[in-house]
């Protein structure tokens, strides 16, 4: 997916939205993880990190809606949502034949599920 192309494919658009959603969720729970996700998506989309960051924060209305969503929902629910998004990344990579990277992302998804389960346990107390 060359960044020089002015045409954005369906897959690129899906991945870009996936990145933006993932970044926004991780930004509020783990800024270090958000940075690492940015680096991975930068490679996947073949776009500079700065371009991805700009796109993730450009739409203030969406950003505000996401903040409202986080206030309304439990942190564990947000983490489960992140795990689903990371699972989508893993499947996308698998479809592209990038099995090693897909396994890494699946591991990230499972790690986030563990975080969500721990958080859910704390929320019940």
mmCIF file of C-alpha atoms in Angstrom:
data_model
loop_
_atom_site.group_PDB
_atom_site.id
_atom_site.type_symbol
_atom_site.label_atom_id
_atom_site.label_comp_id
_atom_site.label_asym_id
_atom_site.label_seq_id
_atom_site.Cartn_x
_atom_site.Cartn_y
_atom_site.Cartn_z
ATOM 1 C CA UNK A 1 0.000 0.000 0.000
ATOM 2 C CA UNK A 2 2.190 2.840 -1.193
ATOM 3 C CA UNK A 3 1.696 6.144 0.571
ATOM 4 C CA UNK A 4 2.366 8.018 -2.666
ATOM 5 C CA UNK A 5 -0.936 6.819 -4.091
ATOM 6 C CA UNK A 6 -3.773 9.320 -3.894
ATOM 7 C CA UNK A 7 -6.330 6.516 -4.113
ATOM 8 C CA UNK A 8 -7.211 4.894 -0.809
ATOM 9 C CA UNK A 9 -8.344 1.303 -1.117
ATOM 10 C CA UNK A 10 -11.123 -0.176 0.992
ATOM 11 C CA UNK A 11 -8.563 -2.160 2.945
ATOM 12 C CA UNK A 12 -6.459 0.944 3.601
ATOM 13 C CA UNK A 13 -9.518 2.864 4.763
ATOM 14 C CA UNK A 14 -10.542 -0.005 7.052
ATOM 15 C CA UNK A 15 -7.048 -0.235 8.500
ATOM 16 C CA UNK A 16 -6.841 3.518 8.985
ATOM 17 C CA UNK A 17 -10.140 3.552 10.886
ATOM 18 C CA UNK A 18 -9.004 0.512 12.837
ATOM 19 C CA UNK A 19 -5.803 2.332 13.749
ATOM 20 C CA UNK A 20 -7.649 5.489 14.792
ATOM 21 C CA UNK A 21 -10.058 3.517 16.984
ATOM 22 C CA UNK A 22 -7.250 1.486 18.525
ATOM 23 C CA UNK A 23 -5.085 4.541 19.139
ATOM 24 C CA UNK A 24 -7.895 6.456 20.786
ATOM 25 C CA UNK A 25 -8.746 3.567 23.079
ATOM 26 C CA UNK A 26 -5.163 2.851 24.053
ATOM 27 C CA UNK A 27 -4.352 6.541 24.490
ATOM 28 C CA UNK A 28 -6.677 6.633 27.503
ATOM 29 C CA UNK A 29 -5.531 3.334 29.014
ATOM 30 C CA UNK A 30 -1.863 2.970 28.062
ATOM 31 C CA UNK A 31 -0.047 5.712 26.143
ATOM 32 C CA UNK A 32 3.055 3.537 25.629
ATOM 33 C CA UNK A 33 0.946 0.866 23.937
ATOM 34 C CA UNK A 34 -0.686 3.587 21.812
ATOM 35 C CA UNK A 35 2.769 4.625 20.607
ATOM 36 C CA UNK A 36 3.712 1.022 19.732
ATOM 37 C CA UNK A 37 0.419 0.536 17.879
ATOM 38 C CA UNK A 38 1.195 3.701 15.920
ATOM 39 C CA UNK A 39 4.583 2.322 14.882
ATOM 40 C CA UNK A 40 3.054 -0.999 13.769
ATOM 41 C CA UNK A 41 0.266 0.656 11.791
ATOM 42 C CA UNK A 42 2.771 3.052 10.251
ATOM 43 C CA UNK A 43 4.583 0.032 8.859
ATOM 44 C CA UNK A 44 1.379 -1.769 7.873
ATOM 45 C CA UNK A 45 -0.086 1.238 6.040
ATOM 46 C CA UNK A 46 3.287 2.482 4.797
ATOM 47 C CA UNK A 47 2.527 5.956 6.126
ATOM 48 C CA UNK A 48 4.789 8.112 8.308
ATOM 49 C CA UNK A 49 4.023 8.062 12.036
ATOM 50 C CA UNK A 50 3.381 11.815 11.967
ATOM 51 C CA UNK A 51 0.714 11.357 9.282
ATOM 52 C CA UNK A 52 -1.043 8.688 11.337
ATOM 53 C CA UNK A 53 -0.955 10.809 14.491
ATOM 54 C CA UNK A 54 -2.365 13.747 12.557
ATOM 55 C CA UNK A 55 -5.238 11.631 11.220
ATOM 56 C CA UNK A 56 -5.975 10.153 14.644
ATOM 57 C CA UNK A 57 -6.395 13.548 16.279
ATOM 58 C CA UNK A 58 -7.708 15.606 13.340
ATOM 59 C CA UNK A 59 -11.434 15.061 13.758
ATOM 60 C CA UNK A 60 -12.228 16.785 17.040
ATOM 61 C CA UNK A 61 -15.897 15.766 16.947
ATOM 62 C CA UNK A 62 -14.963 12.076 16.829
ATOM 63 C CA UNK A 63 -12.352 12.636 19.513
ATOM 64 C CA UNK A 64 -14.956 14.251 21.778
ATOM 65 C CA UNK A 65 -17.440 11.424 21.111
ATOM 66 C CA UNK A 66 -14.774 8.932 22.113
ATOM 67 C CA UNK A 67 -14.087 10.747 25.397
ATOM 68 C CA UNK A 68 -17.823 10.704 26.162
ATOM 69 C CA UNK A 69 -17.928 6.981 25.317
ATOM 70 C CA UNK A 70 -15.098 6.262 27.757
ATOM 71 C CA UNK A 71 -16.859 8.153 30.522
ATOM 72 C CA UNK A 72 -20.071 6.192 29.949
ATOM 73 C CA UNK A 73 -18.505 2.743 29.737
ATOM 74 C CA UNK A 74 -16.462 0.672 32.098
ATOM 75 C CA UNK A 75 -12.723 0.551 31.486
ATOM 76 C CA UNK A 76 -12.926 -3.233 31.047
ATOM 77 C CA UNK A 77 -15.406 -2.769 28.195
ATOM 78 C CA UNK A 78 -13.017 -0.360 26.469
ATOM 79 C CA UNK A 79 -10.197 -2.882 26.881
ATOM 80 C CA UNK A 80 -12.312 -5.696 25.410
ATOM 81 C CA UNK A 81 -13.038 -3.410 22.469
ATOM 82 C CA UNK A 82 -9.290 -2.865 22.017
ATOM 83 C CA UNK A 83 -8.724 -6.625 22.068
ATOM 84 C CA UNK A 84 -11.264 -7.106 19.263
ATOM 85 C CA UNK A 85 -9.532 -4.422 17.203
ATOM 86 C CA UNK A 86 -6.133 -6.030 17.751
ATOM 87 C CA UNK A 87 -7.645 -9.360 16.723
ATOM 88 C CA UNK A 88 -8.824 -7.692 13.501
ATOM 89 C CA UNK A 89 -5.266 -6.545 12.854
ATOM 90 C CA UNK A 90 -4.046 -10.107 13.382
ATOM 91 C CA UNK A 91 -6.597 -11.495 10.918
ATOM 92 C CA UNK A 92 -5.744 -8.816 8.355
ATOM 93 C CA UNK A 93 -2.053 -9.704 8.591
ATOM 94 C CA UNK A 94 -2.824 -13.423 8.324
ATOM 95 C CA UNK A 95 -4.836 -12.760 5.146
ATOM 96 C CA UNK A 96 -1.809 -10.939 3.735
ATOM 97 C CA UNK A 97 0.419 -13.920 4.507
ATOM 98 C CA UNK A 98 2.295 -12.117 7.291
ATOM 99 C CA UNK A 99 1.896 -14.974 9.794
ATOM 100 C CA UNK A 100 4.703 -13.989 12.156
ATOM 101 C CA UNK A 101 3.332 -10.478 12.624
ATOM 102 C CA UNK A 102 -0.204 -11.884 12.899
ATOM 103 C CA UNK A 103 0.883 -14.063 15.828
ATOM 104 C CA UNK A 104 2.414 -11.045 17.577
ATOM 105 C CA UNK A 105 -0.836 -9.082 17.227
ATOM 106 C CA UNK A 106 -2.868 -12.074 18.422
ATOM 107 C CA UNK A 107 -0.604 -12.138 21.473
ATOM 108 C CA UNK A 108 -1.286 -8.433 22.045
ATOM 109 C CA UNK A 109 -5.029 -9.103 21.792
ATOM 110 C CA UNK A 110 -4.832 -11.913 24.355
ATOM 111 C CA UNK A 111 -2.751 -9.741 26.675
ATOM 112 C CA UNK A 112 -5.380 -6.993 26.515
ATOM 113 C CA UNK A 113 -8.122 -9.563 27.242
ATOM 114 C CA UNK A 114 -6.187 -10.457 30.387
ATOM 115 C CA UNK A 115 -6.013 -6.781 31.340
ATOM 116 C CA UNK A 116 -9.769 -6.463 30.757
ATOM 117 C CA UNK A 117 -10.514 -9.485 32.947
ATOM 118 C CA UNK A 118 -8.391 -8.057 35.766
ATOM 119 C CA UNK A 119 -10.077 -4.663 35.381
ATOM 120 C CA UNK A 120 -13.510 -6.287 35.361
ATOM 121 C CA UNK A 121 -12.667 -8.050 38.624
ATOM 122 C CA UNK A 122 -11.685 -4.716 40.188
ATOM 123 C CA UNK A 123 -14.857 -3.028 38.901
ATOM 124 C CA UNK A 124 -17.005 -5.670 40.628
ATOM 125 C CA UNK A 125 -15.400 -4.987 44.023
#
